[in-house]
PDB file of C-alpha atoms in Angstrom:
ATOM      1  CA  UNK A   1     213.878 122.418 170.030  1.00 42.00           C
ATOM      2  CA  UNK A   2     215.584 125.644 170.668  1.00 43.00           C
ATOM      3  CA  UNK A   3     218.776 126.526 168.601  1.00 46.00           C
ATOM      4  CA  UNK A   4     220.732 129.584 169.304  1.00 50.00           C
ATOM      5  CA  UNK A   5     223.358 130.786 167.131  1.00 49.00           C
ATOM      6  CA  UNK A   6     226.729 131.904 167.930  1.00 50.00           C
ATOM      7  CA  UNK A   7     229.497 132.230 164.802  1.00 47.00           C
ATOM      8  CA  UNK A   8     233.010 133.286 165.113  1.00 46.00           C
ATOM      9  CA  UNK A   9     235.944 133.607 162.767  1.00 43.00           C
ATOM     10  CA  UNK A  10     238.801 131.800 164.355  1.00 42.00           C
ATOM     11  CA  UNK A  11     242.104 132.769 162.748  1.00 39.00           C
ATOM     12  CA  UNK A  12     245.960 132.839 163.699  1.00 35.00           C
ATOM     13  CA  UNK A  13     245.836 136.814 163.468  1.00 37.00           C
ATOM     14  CA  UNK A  14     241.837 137.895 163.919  1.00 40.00           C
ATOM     15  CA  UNK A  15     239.216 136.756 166.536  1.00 42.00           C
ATOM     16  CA  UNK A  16     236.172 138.350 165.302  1.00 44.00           C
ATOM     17  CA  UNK A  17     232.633 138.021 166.317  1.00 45.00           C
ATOM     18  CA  UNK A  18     230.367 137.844 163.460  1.00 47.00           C
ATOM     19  CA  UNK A  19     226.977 139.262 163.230  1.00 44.00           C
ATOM     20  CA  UNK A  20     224.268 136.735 162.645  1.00 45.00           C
ATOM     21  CA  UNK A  21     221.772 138.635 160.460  1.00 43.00           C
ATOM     22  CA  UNK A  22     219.160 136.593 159.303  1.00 44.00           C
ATOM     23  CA  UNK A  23     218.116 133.212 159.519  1.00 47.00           C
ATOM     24  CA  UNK A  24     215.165 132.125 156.777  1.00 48.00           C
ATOM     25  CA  UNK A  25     213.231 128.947 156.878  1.00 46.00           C
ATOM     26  CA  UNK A  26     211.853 127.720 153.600  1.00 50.00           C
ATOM     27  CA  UNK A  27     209.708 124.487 153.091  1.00 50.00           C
ATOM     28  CA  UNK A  28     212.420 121.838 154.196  1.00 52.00           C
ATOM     29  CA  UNK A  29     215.503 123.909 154.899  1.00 56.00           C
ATOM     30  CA  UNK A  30     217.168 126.441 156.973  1.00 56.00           C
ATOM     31  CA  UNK A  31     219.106 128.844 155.492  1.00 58.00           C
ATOM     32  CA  UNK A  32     221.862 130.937 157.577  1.00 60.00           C
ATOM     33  CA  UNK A  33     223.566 133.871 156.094  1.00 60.00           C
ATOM     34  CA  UNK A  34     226.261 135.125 158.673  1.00 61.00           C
ATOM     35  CA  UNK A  35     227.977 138.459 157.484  1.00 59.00           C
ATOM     36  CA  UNK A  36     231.297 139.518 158.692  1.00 60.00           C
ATOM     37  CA  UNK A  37     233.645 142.985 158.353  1.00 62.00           C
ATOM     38  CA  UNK A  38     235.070 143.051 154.881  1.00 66.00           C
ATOM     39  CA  UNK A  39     238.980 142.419 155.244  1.00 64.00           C
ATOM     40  CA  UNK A  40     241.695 142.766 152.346  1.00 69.00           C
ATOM     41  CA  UNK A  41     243.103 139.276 152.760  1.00 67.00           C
ATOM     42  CA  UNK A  42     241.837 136.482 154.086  1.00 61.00           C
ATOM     43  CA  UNK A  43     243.753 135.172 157.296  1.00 60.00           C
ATOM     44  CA  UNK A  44     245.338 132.162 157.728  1.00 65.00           C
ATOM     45  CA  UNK A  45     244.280 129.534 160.595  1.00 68.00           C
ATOM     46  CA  UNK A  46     241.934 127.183 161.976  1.00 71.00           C
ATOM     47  CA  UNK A  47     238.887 128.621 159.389  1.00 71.00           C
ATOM     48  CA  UNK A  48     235.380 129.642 160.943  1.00 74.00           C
ATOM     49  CA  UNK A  49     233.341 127.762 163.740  1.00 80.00           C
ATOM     50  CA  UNK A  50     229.852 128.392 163.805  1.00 81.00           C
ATOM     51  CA  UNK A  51     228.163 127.254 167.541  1.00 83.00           C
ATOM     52  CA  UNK A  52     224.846 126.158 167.323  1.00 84.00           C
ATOM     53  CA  UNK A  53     223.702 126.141 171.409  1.00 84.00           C
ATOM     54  CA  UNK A  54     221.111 122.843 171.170  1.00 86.00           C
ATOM     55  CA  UNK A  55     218.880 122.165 174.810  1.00 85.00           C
ATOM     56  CA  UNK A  56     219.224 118.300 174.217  1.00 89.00           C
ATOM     57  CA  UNK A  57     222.529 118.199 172.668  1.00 92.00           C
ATOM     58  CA  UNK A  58     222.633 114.216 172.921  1.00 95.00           C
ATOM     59  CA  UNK A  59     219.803 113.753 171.650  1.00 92.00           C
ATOM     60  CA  UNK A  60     219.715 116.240 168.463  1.00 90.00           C
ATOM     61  CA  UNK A  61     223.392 114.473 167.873  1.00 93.00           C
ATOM     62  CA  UNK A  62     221.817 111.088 168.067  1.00 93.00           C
ATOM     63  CA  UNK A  63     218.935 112.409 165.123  1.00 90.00           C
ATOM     64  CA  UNK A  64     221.611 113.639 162.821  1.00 91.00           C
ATOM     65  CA  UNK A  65     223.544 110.136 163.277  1.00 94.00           C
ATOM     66  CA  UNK A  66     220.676 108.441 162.238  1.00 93.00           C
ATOM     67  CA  UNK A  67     220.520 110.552 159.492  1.00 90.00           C
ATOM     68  CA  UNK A  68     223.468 109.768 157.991  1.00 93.00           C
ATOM     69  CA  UNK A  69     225.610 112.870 159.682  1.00 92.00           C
ATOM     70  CA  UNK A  70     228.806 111.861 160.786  1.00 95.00           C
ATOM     71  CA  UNK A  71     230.771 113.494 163.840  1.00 97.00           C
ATOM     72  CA  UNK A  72     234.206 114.409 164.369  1.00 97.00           C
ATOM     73  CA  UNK A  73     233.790 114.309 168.198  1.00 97.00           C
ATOM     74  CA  UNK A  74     230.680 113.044 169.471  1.00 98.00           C
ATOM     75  CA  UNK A  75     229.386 115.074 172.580  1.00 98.00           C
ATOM     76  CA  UNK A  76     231.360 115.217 175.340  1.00 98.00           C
ATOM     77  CA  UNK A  77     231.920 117.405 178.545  1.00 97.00           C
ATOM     78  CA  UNK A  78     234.792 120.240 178.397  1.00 95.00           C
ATOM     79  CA  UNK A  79     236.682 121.923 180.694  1.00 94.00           C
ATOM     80  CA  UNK A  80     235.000 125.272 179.885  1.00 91.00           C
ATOM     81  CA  UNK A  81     231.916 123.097 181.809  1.00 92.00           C
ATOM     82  CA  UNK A  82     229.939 123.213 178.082  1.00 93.00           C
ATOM     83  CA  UNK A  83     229.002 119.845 176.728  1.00 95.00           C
ATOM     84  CA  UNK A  84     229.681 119.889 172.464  1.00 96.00           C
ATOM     85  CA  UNK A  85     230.086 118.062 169.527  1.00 97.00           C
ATOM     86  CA  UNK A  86     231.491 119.123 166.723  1.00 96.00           C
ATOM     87  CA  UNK A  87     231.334 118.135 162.843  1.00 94.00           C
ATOM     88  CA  UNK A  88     232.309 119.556 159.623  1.00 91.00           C
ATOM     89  CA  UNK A  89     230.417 121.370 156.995  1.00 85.00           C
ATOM     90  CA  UNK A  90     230.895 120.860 153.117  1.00 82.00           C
ATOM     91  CA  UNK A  91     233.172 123.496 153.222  1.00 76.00           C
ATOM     92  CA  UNK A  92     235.355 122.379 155.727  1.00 80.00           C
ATOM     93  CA  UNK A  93     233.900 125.127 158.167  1.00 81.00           C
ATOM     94  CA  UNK A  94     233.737 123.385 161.805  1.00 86.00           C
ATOM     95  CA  UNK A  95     230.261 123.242 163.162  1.00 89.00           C
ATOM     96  CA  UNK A  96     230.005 122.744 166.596  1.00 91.00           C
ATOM     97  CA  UNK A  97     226.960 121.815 168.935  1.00 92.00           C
ATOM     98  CA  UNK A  98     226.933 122.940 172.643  1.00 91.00           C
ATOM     99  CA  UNK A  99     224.588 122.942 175.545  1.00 91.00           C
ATOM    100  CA  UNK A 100     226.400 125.381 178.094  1.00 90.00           C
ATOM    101  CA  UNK A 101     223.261 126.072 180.269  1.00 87.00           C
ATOM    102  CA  UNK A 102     223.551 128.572 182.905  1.00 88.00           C
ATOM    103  CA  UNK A 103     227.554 128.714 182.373  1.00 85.00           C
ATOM    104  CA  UNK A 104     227.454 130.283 178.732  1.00 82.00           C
ATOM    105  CA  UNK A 105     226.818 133.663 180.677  1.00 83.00           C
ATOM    106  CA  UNK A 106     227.391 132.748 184.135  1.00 85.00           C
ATOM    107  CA  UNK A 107     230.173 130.346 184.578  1.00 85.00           C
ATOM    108  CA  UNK A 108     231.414 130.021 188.056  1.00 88.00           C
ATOM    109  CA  UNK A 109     234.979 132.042 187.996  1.00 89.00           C
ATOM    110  CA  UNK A 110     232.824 134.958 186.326  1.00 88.00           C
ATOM    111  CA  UNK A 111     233.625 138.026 188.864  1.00 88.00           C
ATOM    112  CA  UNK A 112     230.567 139.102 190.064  1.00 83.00           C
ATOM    113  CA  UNK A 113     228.877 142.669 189.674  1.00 76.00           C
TER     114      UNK A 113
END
């Protein structure tokens, strides 16, 4: 199943990409380790969202229910033209699945070249 990465810090004063820079799989578990720029104080807002980009986004949703993984918003279609569903980590940190297809690069008001 392919999983692509995307995480962003989503704040009332910063919007910063972050820089995925490693992802290590061990026996039975994934680990992530995301590493940002170093700031002074940490900003106040809506905390970090981490997209993980999933081919069969119903599907890998429908695994983690049976699981025992509970959803905040199961999948569902969004104006952006991205299908996601989003959940929340232990810290609070949102996690949201997508499948944007062909319109994460090339949605269809990009201007073209």
């Amino acid at each position: 199943m392919l999983i692509r990465c995307h995480a962003f810090l989503l704040t009332a004063h910063l919007n910063q990409t972050c820089q995925l820079l490693n992802l290590k799989k061990t026996i039975s578990n994934y680990y992530l380790f995301i590493f940002c720029d170093e700031v002074d104080v940490l900003p106040v807002g809506e905390g970090i969202w981490i997209y993980f980009e999933c081919e069969n986004l119903d599907q890998f949703v429908n695994q983690l229910q049976v699981k025992g993984i509970s959803f905040d918003e199961l999948p569902n279609d969004k104006p952006w033209l991205w299908r996601e569903a989003r959940l929340k980590d232990p810290d609070q940190n949102t996690l949201i699945l997508y499948f944007a297809g062909d319109n994460r690069l090339n949605p269809p008001w990009k201007i073209k070249d």
